[in-house]
Tab-separated table of C-alpha atoms and ligand atoms in Angstrom:
chain	number	residue	atom	x	y	z
A	1	MET	CA	79.360	104.398	113.708
A	2	LYS	CA	78.509	101.860	116.384
A	3	ILE	CA	81.112	99.349	117.606
A	4	VAL	CA	80.079	95.920	118.917
A	5	ARG	CA	82.299	93.160	120.269
A	6	SER	CA	79.853	90.458	121.339
A	7	ASN	CA	77.538	88.346	119.206
A	8	PRO	CA	74.365	89.307	121.161
A	9	ASP	CA	75.168	93.000	120.578
A	10	LEU	CA	75.747	92.305	116.881
A	11	TYR	CA	72.443	90.382	116.609
A	12	ALA	CA	70.538	93.211	118.299
A	13	VAL	CA	71.641	95.758	115.684
A	14	VAL	CA	71.234	93.432	112.690
A	15	ASP	CA	67.809	92.160	113.875
A	16	GLY	CA	66.595	95.775	114.007
A	17	TRP	CA	67.835	96.472	110.471
A	18	LEU	CA	66.243	93.294	109.110
A	19	ARG	CA	62.905	94.184	110.786
A	20	ASP	CA	63.096	97.574	109.031
A	21	GLY	CA	63.661	95.822	105.678
A	22	LYS	CA	67.187	97.177	105.238
A	23	ARG	CA	69.672	95.667	102.797
A	24	ILE	CA	72.853	94.834	104.671
A	25	ALA	CA	76.409	94.744	103.283
A	26	LEU	CA	79.391	93.077	104.962
A	27	VAL	CA	83.055	93.964	104.448
A	28	PRO	CA	85.192	91.331	106.214
A	29	THR	CA	88.727	92.502	107.040
A	30	MET	CA	91.692	91.674	109.243
A	31	GLY	CA	92.148	95.354	110.113
A	32	ASN	CA	95.156	97.631	109.620
A	33	LEU	CA	93.004	99.274	107.015
A	34	HIS	CA	94.312	101.175	103.999
A	35	ALA	CA	92.795	102.834	100.934
A	36	GLY	CA	92.080	99.400	99.424
A	37	HIS	CA	89.787	98.517	102.335
A	38	HIS	CA	88.114	101.917	102.245
A	39	SER	CA	87.257	101.310	98.596
A	40	LEU	CA	85.504	98.072	99.681
A	41	VAL	CA	83.425	100.044	102.180
A	42	ALA	CA	82.572	102.631	99.501
A	43	LEU	CA	81.362	99.832	97.174
A	44	ALA	CA	79.336	98.296	100.010
A	45	ARG	CA	77.804	101.715	100.739
A	46	GLU	CA	76.576	101.955	97.125
A	47	ARG	CA	74.898	98.564	97.292
A	48	ALA	CA	73.209	98.518	100.682
A	49	ASP	CA	71.332	100.567	103.283
A	50	ALA	CA	73.558	99.486	106.148
A	51	VAL	CA	77.256	98.579	106.086
A	52	VAL	CA	78.952	96.273	108.600
A	53	ALA	CA	82.745	95.896	108.638
A	54	SER	CA	84.440	93.193	110.671
A	55	VAL	CA	87.989	93.533	111.951
A	56	PHE	CA	89.393	90.201	113.100
A	57	VAL	CA	92.883	88.747	112.682
A	58	ASN	CA	91.732	85.185	112.079
A	59	PRO	CA	94.153	82.698	113.684
A	60	THR	CA	92.979	79.681	111.672
A	61	GLN	CA	94.128	81.090	108.325
A	62	PHE	CA	97.763	81.532	109.423
A	63	GLY	CA	100.243	78.668	109.195
A	64	PRO	CA	102.529	77.843	112.153
A	65	ASN	CA	105.460	79.776	110.611
A	66	GLU	CA	103.441	82.737	109.367
A	67	ASP	CA	103.009	86.252	110.721
A	68	PHE	CA	99.920	85.848	112.972
A	69	SER	CA	101.545	87.324	116.079
A	70	ARG	CA	103.277	90.193	114.260
A	71	TYR	CA	100.340	90.957	111.934
A	72	PRO	CA	99.718	94.708	112.424
A	73	ARG	CA	96.786	95.467	114.761
A	74	THR	CA	95.509	99.067	114.717
A	75	PRO	CA	91.890	98.975	115.977
A	76	GLU	CA	91.606	102.677	116.923
A	77	ALA	CA	92.840	103.934	113.547
A	78	ASP	CA	90.668	101.303	111.823
A	79	ALA	CA	87.540	102.518	113.648
A	80	GLU	CA	88.281	106.140	112.705
A	81	GLY	CA	88.862	105.276	109.046
A	82	LEU	CA	85.743	103.115	108.836
A	83	ALA	CA	83.551	105.809	110.360
A	84	ALA	CA	84.936	108.312	107.846
A	85	SER	CA	84.278	105.981	104.891
A	86	GLY	CA	80.614	105.485	105.752
A	87	CYS	CA	80.553	102.259	107.752
A	88	ASP	CA	77.545	101.950	110.108
A	89	LEU	CA	78.672	99.138	112.366
A	90	LEU	CA	82.096	97.773	113.277
A	91	TYR	CA	82.147	94.199	114.568
A	92	LEU	CA	85.351	93.748	116.558
A	93	PRO	CA	85.144	90.284	118.117
A	94	ALA	CA	87.607	88.572	120.438
A	95	VAL	CA	88.765	85.080	119.404
A	96	GLU	CA	86.216	83.491	121.801
A	97	ALA	CA	83.286	85.166	120.010
A	98	LEU	CA	84.145	83.442	116.729
A	99	TYR	CA	85.758	80.301	118.168
A	100	PRO	CA	83.872	79.454	121.391
A	101	TYR	CA	85.619	76.042	121.523
A	102	GLY	CA	89.009	77.603	120.758
A	103	ALA	CA	90.594	78.084	117.338
A	104	GLU	CA	91.774	74.434	117.146
A	105	GLN	CA	88.588	72.718	118.330
A	106	GLY	CA	85.930	74.497	116.299
A	107	VAL	CA	83.947	73.400	113.240
A	108	ARG	CA	85.970	73.656	110.027
A	109	VAL	CA	84.630	74.564	106.603
A	110	SER	CA	86.667	73.273	103.694
A	111	VAL	CA	86.335	74.187	100.018
A	112	PRO	CA	88.021	71.533	97.836
A	113	ALA	CA	89.495	71.618	94.305
A	114	VAL	CA	90.085	75.335	93.737
A	115	THR	CA	92.233	75.343	96.895
A	116	ASP	CA	94.582	72.571	95.672
A	117	THR	CA	96.818	74.977	93.771
A	118	LEU	CA	98.846	78.215	94.229
A	119	GLU	CA	98.171	79.764	97.677
A	120	GLY	CA	96.318	76.626	98.771
A	121	ALA	CA	99.312	74.422	97.895
A	122	ILE	CA	101.892	76.762	99.437
A	123	ARG	CA	99.867	77.623	102.556
A	124	PRO	CA	98.205	74.342	103.619
A	125	GLY	CA	95.029	74.949	105.613
A	126	HIS	CA	94.954	78.668	104.797
A	127	PHE	CA	91.727	78.559	102.784
A	128	ASP	CA	90.016	76.272	105.323
A	129	GLY	CA	90.652	79.037	107.848
A	130	VAL	CA	89.328	81.700	105.480
A	131	ALA	CA	86.212	79.694	104.496
A	132	THR	CA	85.525	78.864	108.152
A	133	VAL	CA	85.699	82.430	109.429
A	134	VAL	CA	83.793	83.859	106.456
A	135	ALA	CA	81.007	81.265	106.919
A	136	LYS	CA	80.793	82.256	110.600
A	137	LEU	CA	80.659	85.963	109.679
A	138	PHE	CA	77.910	85.272	107.125
A	139	ASN	CA	75.896	83.361	109.764
A	140	LEU	CA	76.307	86.098	112.371
A	141	VAL	CA	75.855	89.218	110.223
A	142	ARG	CA	73.344	87.753	107.702
A	143	PRO	CA	74.328	90.200	104.927
A	144	HIS	CA	72.579	90.473	101.561
A	145	VAL	CA	75.848	91.431	99.910
A	146	ALA	CA	79.520	90.993	100.847
A	147	VAL	CA	82.513	92.763	99.301
A	148	PHE	CA	85.964	91.196	98.814
A	149	GLY	CA	89.079	92.575	97.122
A	150	GLN	CA	90.288	91.079	93.843
A	151	LYS	CA	93.875	91.203	95.034
A	152	ASP	CA	93.214	87.902	96.820
A	153	TYR	CA	91.958	86.369	93.581
A	154	GLN	CA	91.965	82.743	94.709
A	155	GLN	CA	90.225	83.721	97.957
A	156	LEU	CA	87.480	85.350	95.895
A	157	LEU	CA	86.934	82.081	93.974
A	158	VAL	CA	86.872	80.163	97.267
A	159	ILE	CA	84.212	82.518	98.670
A	160	ARG	CA	82.092	82.275	95.525
A	161	ARG	CA	82.138	78.473	95.745
A	162	LEU	CA	81.392	78.598	99.471
A	163	VAL	CA	78.335	80.769	98.814
A	164	ARG	CA	77.006	78.654	95.961
A	165	ASP	CA	77.672	75.308	97.596
A	166	MET	CA	76.286	76.269	101.025
A	167	GLY	CA	73.293	78.090	99.518
A	168	TYR	CA	73.978	81.432	101.168
A	169	PRO	CA	71.598	84.051	99.705
A	170	ILE	CA	74.469	86.531	99.496
A	171	GLU	CA	75.687	88.506	96.483
A	172	ILE	CA	79.496	88.561	96.302
A	173	VAL	CA	80.997	91.754	94.918
A	174	ALA	CA	84.623	91.824	93.743
A	175	ALA	CA	86.360	95.158	94.285
A	176	PRO	CA	89.162	96.260	91.895
A	177	ILE	CA	92.739	96.239	93.204
A	178	VAL	CA	93.872	99.596	94.630
A	179	ARG	CA	97.542	100.384	93.980
A	180	GLU	CA	100.191	102.697	95.359
A	181	ALA	CA	101.704	105.247	92.920
A	182	SER	CA	104.516	102.734	92.167
A	183	GLY	CA	101.945	100.155	91.007
A	184	LEU	CA	102.389	98.013	94.131
A	185	ALA	CA	99.016	96.535	95.150
A	186	MET	CA	97.957	97.883	98.542
A	187	SER	CA	98.365	95.381	101.352
A	188	SER	CA	98.813	95.556	105.104
A	189	ARG	CA	102.004	93.549	104.569
A	190	ASN	CA	103.575	96.378	102.494
A	191	GLN	CA	104.564	98.064	105.728
A	192	TYR	CA	107.062	95.264	106.402
A	193	LEU	CA	109.040	96.532	103.353
A	194	ASP	CA	111.939	98.963	103.628
A	195	ASP	CA	112.389	101.725	101.023
A	196	GLY	CA	114.633	99.664	98.737
A	197	GLN	CA	112.261	96.686	98.854
A	198	ARG	CA	109.295	98.918	98.059
A	199	VAL	CA	111.003	100.053	94.847
A	200	ARG	CA	111.901	96.461	93.894
A	201	ALA	CA	108.308	95.344	94.621
A	202	GLY	CA	107.198	97.452	91.636
A	203	ALA	CA	108.567	94.591	89.484
A	204	ILE	CA	105.522	92.486	90.403
A	205	ARG	CA	103.061	94.789	88.667
A	206	GLU	CA	105.486	95.309	85.753
A	207	THR	CA	105.823	91.552	85.319
A	208	LEU	CA	102.036	91.051	85.375
A	209	GLU	CA	101.649	93.743	82.692
A	210	TRP	CA	104.400	92.133	80.628
A	211	MET	CA	102.721	88.710	80.925
A	212	ALA	CA	99.344	90.171	79.915
A	213	GLY	CA	100.860	91.921	76.879
A	214	ARG	CA	102.654	88.762	75.703
A	215	LEU	CA	99.543	86.641	76.204
A	216	ARG	CA	97.405	88.927	74.084
A	217	THR	CA	99.716	88.401	71.111
A	218	SER	CA	100.881	84.802	71.799
A	219	PRO	CA	98.434	82.937	74.063
A	220	GLU	CA	99.836	79.588	72.869
A	221	ALA	CA	103.181	80.504	74.494
A	222	TRP	CA	101.714	80.694	78.012
A	223	ALA	CA	104.119	78.176	79.558
A	224	ASP	CA	107.139	80.017	78.146
A	225	ILE	CA	105.672	83.324	79.371
A	226	GLU	CA	105.446	81.853	82.885
A	227	ALA	CA	109.103	80.780	82.852
A	228	ARG	CA	110.273	84.150	81.562
A	229	ALA	CA	108.128	86.015	84.094
A	230	ALA	CA	109.729	84.101	86.972
A	231	ALA	CA	113.175	84.989	85.564
A	232	ARG	CA	112.202	88.675	85.350
A	233	LEU	CA	111.167	88.644	89.004
A	234	ARG	CA	114.423	86.959	90.030
A	235	ASP	CA	116.404	89.526	87.994
A	236	ALA	CA	114.617	92.285	89.946
A	237	GLY	CA	115.766	90.738	93.241
A	238	LEU	CA	112.546	88.952	94.204
A	239	VAL	CA	112.094	85.264	95.009
A	240	PRO	CA	109.017	84.114	93.090
A	241	ASP	CA	106.811	81.358	94.532
A	242	TYR	CA	104.914	81.373	91.248
A	243	ALA	CA	104.255	83.474	88.148
A	244	VAL	CA	101.472	81.699	86.287
A	245	VAL	CA	98.783	81.952	83.634
A	246	ARG	CA	95.477	80.360	84.605
A	247	ARG	CA	91.866	80.167	83.509
A	248	ALA	CA	90.050	82.970	85.364
A	249	GLU	CA	87.016	80.882	86.246
A	250	ASP	CA	88.699	78.088	88.224
A	251	LEU	CA	92.499	78.493	88.041
A	252	ALA	CA	92.895	75.480	85.733
A	253	ASP	CA	95.639	75.544	83.081
A	254	PRO	CA	94.362	77.454	80.032
A	255	GLN	CA	93.274	75.527	76.938
A	256	VAL	CA	94.646	77.450	73.972
A	257	GLY	CA	91.879	78.582	71.597
A	258	ARG	CA	89.140	77.575	74.064
A	259	ASP	CA	89.718	79.727	77.136
A	260	HIS	CA	89.592	83.464	76.583
A	261	GLU	CA	89.166	84.778	80.143
A	262	LEU	CA	92.535	84.332	81.821
A	263	VAL	CA	94.271	85.618	84.908
A	264	VAL	CA	97.987	86.031	85.536
A	265	LEU	CA	99.050	85.616	89.152
A	266	VAL	CA	102.296	86.251	90.980
A	267	ALA	CA	103.441	85.485	94.504
A	268	ALA	CA	106.958	86.583	95.398
A	269	ARG	CA	109.051	87.115	98.462
A	270	LEU	CA	111.177	90.121	99.334
A	271	GLY	CA	113.161	89.273	102.437
A	272	SER	CA	110.619	87.806	104.861
A	273	THR	CA	107.651	89.567	103.238
A	274	ARG	CA	105.434	87.660	100.848
A	275	LEU	CA	103.426	89.648	98.289
A	276	ILE	CA	100.710	88.531	95.876
A	277	ASP	CA	99.094	90.272	92.920
A	278	ASN	CA	97.173	89.413	89.766
A	279	LEU	CA	95.712	90.795	86.562
A	280	ARG	CA	92.759	89.602	84.479
A	281	VAL	CA	93.521	89.200	80.761
A	282	GLU	CA	91.196	88.614	77.840
A	283	VAL	CA	92.796	86.807	74.866
B	1	PAF	O1	91.050	88.997	103.004
B	1	PAF	C1	91.121	89.052	104.242
B	1	PAF	O2	91.476	90.074	104.838
B	1	PAF	C2	90.771	87.813	105.057
B	1	PAF	O3	91.209	86.648	104.436
B	1	PAF	C3	89.271	87.722	105.411
B	1	PAF	C4	88.412	87.559	104.166
B	1	PAF	C5	88.851	88.960	106.173
B	1	PAF	C6	89.017	86.497	106.299
B	1	PAF	O4	89.730	86.576	107.492
Protein backbone atom coordinates (compact mmCIF):
# COMPACT_ATOMS: atom_id res chain seq x y z
CA MET A 1 0.00 0.00 0.00
CA LYS A 2 1.24 3.45 -0.93
CA ILE A 3 0.86 6.39 1.48
CA VAL A 4 0.51 9.96 0.18
CA ARG A 5 0.16 13.16 2.19
CA SER A 6 0.09 15.89 -0.45
CA ASN A 7 -2.52 16.59 -3.10
CA PRO A 8 -0.02 16.49 -6.02
CA ASP A 9 1.12 13.02 -4.88
CA LEU A 10 -2.51 11.90 -4.62
CA TYR A 11 -3.30 13.26 -8.12
CA ALA A 12 -0.29 11.47 -9.61
CA VAL A 13 -1.50 8.06 -8.42
CA VAL A 14 -5.17 8.65 -9.26
CA ASP A 15 -4.36 10.12 -12.72
CA GLY A 16 -2.42 6.94 -13.54
CA TRP A 17 -5.33 4.72 -12.47
CA LEU A 18 -7.84 6.76 -14.47
CA ARG A 19 -5.60 6.58 -17.58
CA ASP A 20 -5.56 2.78 -17.15
CA GLY A 21 -9.38 2.75 -17.00
CA LYS A 22 -9.51 1.57 -13.38
CA ARG A 23 -12.63 1.87 -11.24
CA ILE A 24 -11.71 3.69 -8.04
CA ALA A 25 -13.35 3.31 -4.61
CA LEU A 26 -12.98 5.76 -1.71
CA VAL A 27 -13.41 4.95 1.98
CA PRO A 28 -13.33 8.23 3.95
CA THR A 29 -12.43 7.81 7.63
CA MET A 30 -11.21 9.76 10.63
CA GLY A 31 -8.77 6.98 11.52
CA ASN A 32 -8.45 4.92 14.71
CA LEU A 33 -9.73 2.11 12.57
CA HIS A 34 -11.62 -0.92 13.87
CA ALA A 35 -13.37 -3.92 12.33
CA GLY A 36 -16.23 -1.68 11.17
CA HIS A 37 -13.84 0.35 8.99
CA HIS A 38 -12.15 -2.77 7.68
CA SER A 39 -15.54 -4.03 6.52
CA LEU A 40 -15.92 -0.78 4.52
CA VAL A 41 -12.58 -1.44 2.83
CA ALA A 42 -13.62 -5.04 2.07
CA LEU A 43 -16.85 -3.77 0.43
CA ALA A 44 -14.87 -1.19 -1.56
CA ARG A 45 -12.46 -3.93 -2.68
CA GLU A 46 -15.38 -5.94 -4.11
CA ARG A 47 -16.65 -2.98 -6.11
CA ALA A 48 -13.52 -1.43 -7.57
CA ASP A 49 -10.08 -2.09 -9.05
CA ALA A 50 -8.31 0.35 -6.76
CA VAL A 51 -9.19 1.34 -3.19
CA VAL A 52 -8.25 4.66 -1.58
CA ALA A 53 -8.80 5.24 2.15
CA SER A 54 -8.47 8.68 3.69
CA VAL A 55 -7.57 9.20 7.33
CA PHE A 56 -8.27 12.75 8.45
CA VAL A 57 -9.70 14.04 11.74
CA ASN A 58 -11.77 16.80 10.19
CA PRO A 59 -11.79 19.90 12.44
CA THR A 60 -14.85 21.51 10.83
CA GLN A 61 -17.24 18.75 11.90
CA PHE A 62 -16.46 19.10 15.62
CA GLY A 63 -18.27 21.65 17.77
CA PRO A 64 -16.31 23.92 20.15
CA ASN A 65 -17.07 21.66 23.16
CA GLU A 66 -16.55 18.35 21.38
CA ASP A 67 -13.67 15.89 21.40
CA PHE A 68 -11.56 17.14 18.44
CA SER A 69 -8.31 17.42 20.41
CA ARG A 70 -8.75 14.14 22.31
CA TYR A 71 -10.11 12.19 19.32
CA PRO A 72 -7.85 9.10 19.12
CA ARG A 73 -5.14 9.37 16.44
CA THR A 74 -3.35 6.12 15.54
CA PRO A 75 -1.90 6.58 12.03
CA GLU A 76 0.70 3.77 12.19
CA ALA A 77 -1.80 1.13 13.32
CA ASP A 78 -4.32 2.49 10.78
CA ALA A 79 -1.81 2.11 7.92
CA GLU A 80 -1.02 -1.48 8.97
CA GLY A 81 -4.69 -2.43 9.21
CA LEU A 82 -5.56 -0.82 5.88
CA ALA A 83 -2.72 -2.59 4.09
CA ALA A 84 -3.90 -5.90 5.55
CA SER A 85 -7.51 -5.30 4.46
CA GLY A 86 -6.60 -4.67 0.83
CA CYS A 87 -6.35 -0.90 0.57
CA ASP A 88 -4.11 0.32 -2.29
CA LEU A 89 -3.57 3.93 -1.31
CA LEU A 90 -3.78 5.77 2.00
CA TYR A 91 -4.33 9.52 1.77
CA LEU A 92 -3.14 11.05 5.03
CA PRO A 93 -3.38 14.82 4.57
CA ALA A 94 -2.42 17.58 7.00
CA VAL A 95 -5.09 20.22 7.72
CA GLU A 96 -3.46 22.60 5.18
CA ALA A 97 -3.93 20.10 2.33
CA LEU A 98 -7.70 20.10 2.79
CA TYR A 99 -8.09 23.64 4.16
CA PRO A 100 -5.46 25.81 2.41
CA TYR A 101 -7.14 28.96 3.80
CA GLY A 102 -7.44 27.43 7.28
CA ALA A 103 -10.38 25.47 8.67
CA GLU A 104 -12.39 28.65 9.45
CA GLN A 105 -11.81 30.53 6.19
CA GLY A 106 -12.47 27.84 3.61
CA VAL A 107 -15.46 27.23 1.32
CA ARG A 108 -18.37 25.59 3.14
CA VAL A 109 -20.80 23.08 1.68
CA SER A 110 -24.17 22.95 3.38
CA VAL A 111 -26.93 20.37 2.90
CA PRO A 112 -30.27 21.76 4.16
CA ALA A 113 -33.48 20.09 5.40
CA VAL A 114 -32.30 16.59 6.33
CA THR A 115 -29.76 18.22 8.67
CA ASP A 116 -32.38 20.21 10.63
CA THR A 117 -33.16 17.32 12.98
CA LEU A 118 -31.45 14.82 15.35
CA GLU A 119 -27.63 15.07 15.07
CA GLY A 120 -27.95 18.23 12.98
CA ALA A 121 -30.07 19.93 15.67
CA ILE A 122 -27.90 18.76 18.57
CA ARG A 123 -24.54 19.38 16.85
CA PRO A 124 -24.97 22.66 14.94
CA GLY A 125 -22.60 22.89 11.98
CA HIS A 126 -21.56 19.24 12.23
CA PHE A 127 -23.03 18.18 8.89
CA ASP A 128 -21.70 21.29 7.12
CA GLY A 129 -18.25 20.11 8.20
CA VAL A 130 -18.94 16.57 7.01
CA ALA A 131 -20.41 17.67 3.64
CA THR A 132 -17.52 20.10 3.12
CA VAL A 133 -14.74 17.60 3.74
CA VAL A 134 -16.48 14.81 1.80
CA ALA A 135 -16.99 17.14 -1.20
CA LYS A 136 -13.27 18.02 -1.07
CA LEU A 137 -12.33 14.32 -0.88
CA PHE A 138 -14.60 13.54 -3.85
CA ASN A 139 -12.96 16.36 -5.87
CA LEU A 140 -9.44 15.23 -5.01
CA VAL A 141 -9.81 11.44 -5.28
CA ARG A 142 -12.44 11.37 -8.08
CA PRO A 143 -13.82 7.96 -7.04
CA HIS A 144 -16.46 6.01 -8.97
CA VAL A 145 -17.81 4.58 -5.73
CA ALA A 146 -17.58 5.63 -2.07
CA VAL A 147 -18.43 3.52 0.98
CA PHE A 148 -19.96 4.86 4.21
CA GLY A 149 -21.13 3.03 7.33
CA GLN A 150 -24.83 2.85 8.16
CA LYS A 151 -24.12 3.52 11.81
CA ASP A 152 -24.03 7.23 10.93
CA TYR A 153 -27.45 6.96 9.32
CA GLN A 154 -28.17 10.67 9.02
CA GLN A 155 -24.68 11.26 7.61
CA LEU A 156 -25.42 8.69 4.92
CA LEU A 157 -28.59 10.60 3.91
CA VAL A 158 -26.59 13.85 3.87
CA ILE A 159 -23.97 12.30 1.57
CA ARG A 160 -26.62 10.88 -0.77
CA ARG A 161 -28.21 14.33 -1.10
CA LEU A 162 -24.81 15.95 -1.58
CA VAL A 163 -24.04 13.55 -4.44
CA ARG A 164 -27.39 13.96 -6.16
CA ASP A 165 -27.60 17.72 -5.74
CA MET A 166 -24.00 18.43 -6.79
CA GLY A 167 -24.14 15.94 -9.67
CA TYR A 168 -21.20 13.83 -8.54
CA PRO A 169 -21.00 10.70 -10.73
CA ILE A 170 -20.32 8.59 -7.63
CA GLU A 171 -22.17 5.50 -6.42
CA ILE A 172 -22.71 5.59 -2.65
CA VAL A 173 -22.58 2.22 -0.92
CA ALA A 174 -23.96 1.81 2.61
CA ALA A 175 -22.11 -0.75 4.71
CA PRO A 176 -23.99 -2.69 7.45
CA ILE A 177 -23.23 -1.83 11.09
CA VAL A 178 -20.53 -4.03 12.65
CA ARG A 179 -21.12 -4.81 16.33
CA GLU A 180 -19.11 -6.02 19.29
CA ALA A 181 -20.21 -9.33 20.89
CA SER A 182 -22.35 -7.32 23.38
CA GLY A 183 -24.30 -5.77 20.48
CA LEU A 184 -22.62 -2.37 20.91
CA ALA A 185 -22.06 -0.79 17.47
CA MET A 186 -18.34 -0.42 16.79
CA SER A 187 -17.10 3.14 17.12
CA SER A 188 -13.77 4.81 17.83
CA ARG A 189 -15.53 6.50 20.75
CA ASN A 190 -16.19 3.12 22.47
CA GLN A 191 -12.66 3.25 23.83
CA TYR A 192 -13.66 6.17 26.07
CA LEU A 193 -15.95 3.72 27.96
CA ASP A 194 -14.87 1.89 31.11
CA ASP A 195 -15.91 -1.74 31.67
CA GLY A 196 -19.12 -0.89 33.53
CA GLN A 197 -20.16 1.63 30.88
CA ARG A 198 -19.49 -0.88 28.11
CA VAL A 199 -21.96 -3.31 29.71
CA ARG A 200 -24.57 -0.56 30.17
CA ALA A 201 -24.08 0.55 26.54
CA GLY A 202 -25.58 -2.78 25.46
CA ALA A 203 -28.96 -1.22 26.38
CA ILE A 204 -28.82 0.88 23.20
CA ARG A 205 -28.99 -2.11 20.88
CA GLU A 206 -31.56 -3.81 23.15
CA THR A 207 -33.74 -0.71 23.07
CA LEU A 208 -33.52 -0.47 19.26
CA GLU A 209 -34.57 -4.13 18.98
CA TRP A 210 -37.43 -3.54 21.41
CA MET A 211 -38.60 -0.50 19.41
CA ALA A 212 -38.43 -2.46 16.14
CA GLY A 213 -40.44 -5.35 17.62
CA ARG A 214 -43.14 -3.04 19.00
CA LEU A 215 -43.37 -1.12 15.73
CA ARG A 216 -43.92 -4.27 13.70
CA THR A 217 -47.02 -5.09 15.74
CA SER A 218 -48.23 -1.53 16.57
CA PRO A 219 -46.86 1.04 14.10
CA GLU A 220 -49.63 3.49 15.07
CA ALA A 221 -48.14 3.66 18.59
CA TRP A 222 -44.81 5.08 17.39
CA ALA A 223 -44.89 8.17 19.62
CA ASP A 224 -45.59 6.06 22.71
CA ILE A 225 -42.80 3.66 21.68
CA GLU A 226 -40.39 6.61 21.53
CA ALA A 227 -41.32 7.76 25.05
CA ARG A 228 -40.99 4.26 26.47
CA ALA A 229 -37.66 3.70 24.70
CA ALA A 230 -36.21 6.85 26.28
CA ALA A 231 -37.40 5.60 29.70
CA ARG A 232 -35.75 2.21 29.10
CA LEU A 233 -32.45 3.92 28.31
CA ARG A 234 -32.69 6.08 31.44
CA ASP A 235 -33.48 2.98 33.54
CA ALA A 236 -30.29 1.38 32.18
CA GLY A 237 -28.25 4.38 33.37
CA LEU A 238 -27.90 6.21 30.06
CA VAL A 239 -28.88 9.80 29.28
CA PRO A 240 -30.77 9.71 25.98
CA ASP A 241 -30.56 12.69 23.60
CA TYR A 242 -33.23 10.99 21.51
CA ALA A 243 -34.89 7.63 20.86
CA VAL A 244 -37.06 8.14 17.80
CA VAL A 245 -38.98 6.49 14.98
CA ARG A 246 -38.52 8.15 11.60
CA ARG A 247 -39.18 7.58 7.92
CA ALA A 248 -36.05 5.90 6.53
CA GLU A 249 -35.93 7.97 3.36
CA ASP A 250 -35.69 11.47 4.87
CA LEU A 251 -36.06 11.25 8.67
CA ALA A 252 -39.55 12.81 8.60
CA ASP A 253 -42.13 11.66 11.16
CA PRO A 254 -43.77 8.45 9.89
CA GLN A 255 -47.27 8.60 8.41
CA VAL A 256 -49.11 5.58 9.77
CA GLY A 257 -50.37 3.29 6.99
CA ARG A 258 -48.39 5.19 4.33
CA ASP A 259 -44.74 4.80 5.32
CA HIS A 260 -43.46 1.25 5.55
CA GLU A 261 -39.68 1.77 5.50
CA LEU A 262 -38.78 3.16 8.90
CA VAL A 263 -35.65 3.61 10.96
CA VAL A 264 -35.31 3.77 14.73
CA LEU A 265 -32.45 5.92 15.99
CA VAL A 266 -30.89 6.43 19.39
CA ALA A 267 -28.29 8.85 20.68
CA ALA A 268 -27.37 8.53 24.34
CA ARG A 269 -24.65 9.65 26.68
CA LEU A 270 -22.71 7.55 29.16
CA GLY A 271 -20.60 9.90 31.24
CA SER A 272 -18.89 12.19 28.73
CA THR A 273 -19.17 9.69 25.86
CA ARG A 274 -21.92 10.09 23.30
CA LEU A 275 -23.02 7.01 21.35
CA ILE A 276 -25.36 6.67 18.38
CA ASP A 277 -26.96 3.64 16.76
CA ASN A 278 -29.92 2.78 14.55
CA LEU A 279 -31.93 -0.05 13.04
CA ARG A 280 -34.00 -0.17 9.85
CA VAL A 281 -37.53 -1.55 10.31
CA GLU A 282 -40.11 -2.57 7.75
CA VAL A 283 -43.74 -2.31 8.96
O1 LIG B 1 -17.86 9.09 9.31
C1 LIG B 1 -16.76 9.64 9.46
O2 LIG B 1 -15.80 9.05 9.96
C2 LIG B 1 -16.59 11.09 9.04
O3 LIG B 1 -17.73 11.84 9.32
C3 LIG B 1 -16.16 11.25 7.57
C4 LIG B 1 -17.24 10.75 6.62
C5 LIG B 1 -14.87 10.51 7.33
C6 LIG B 1 -15.93 12.74 7.25
O4 LIG B 1 -14.93 13.28 8.04
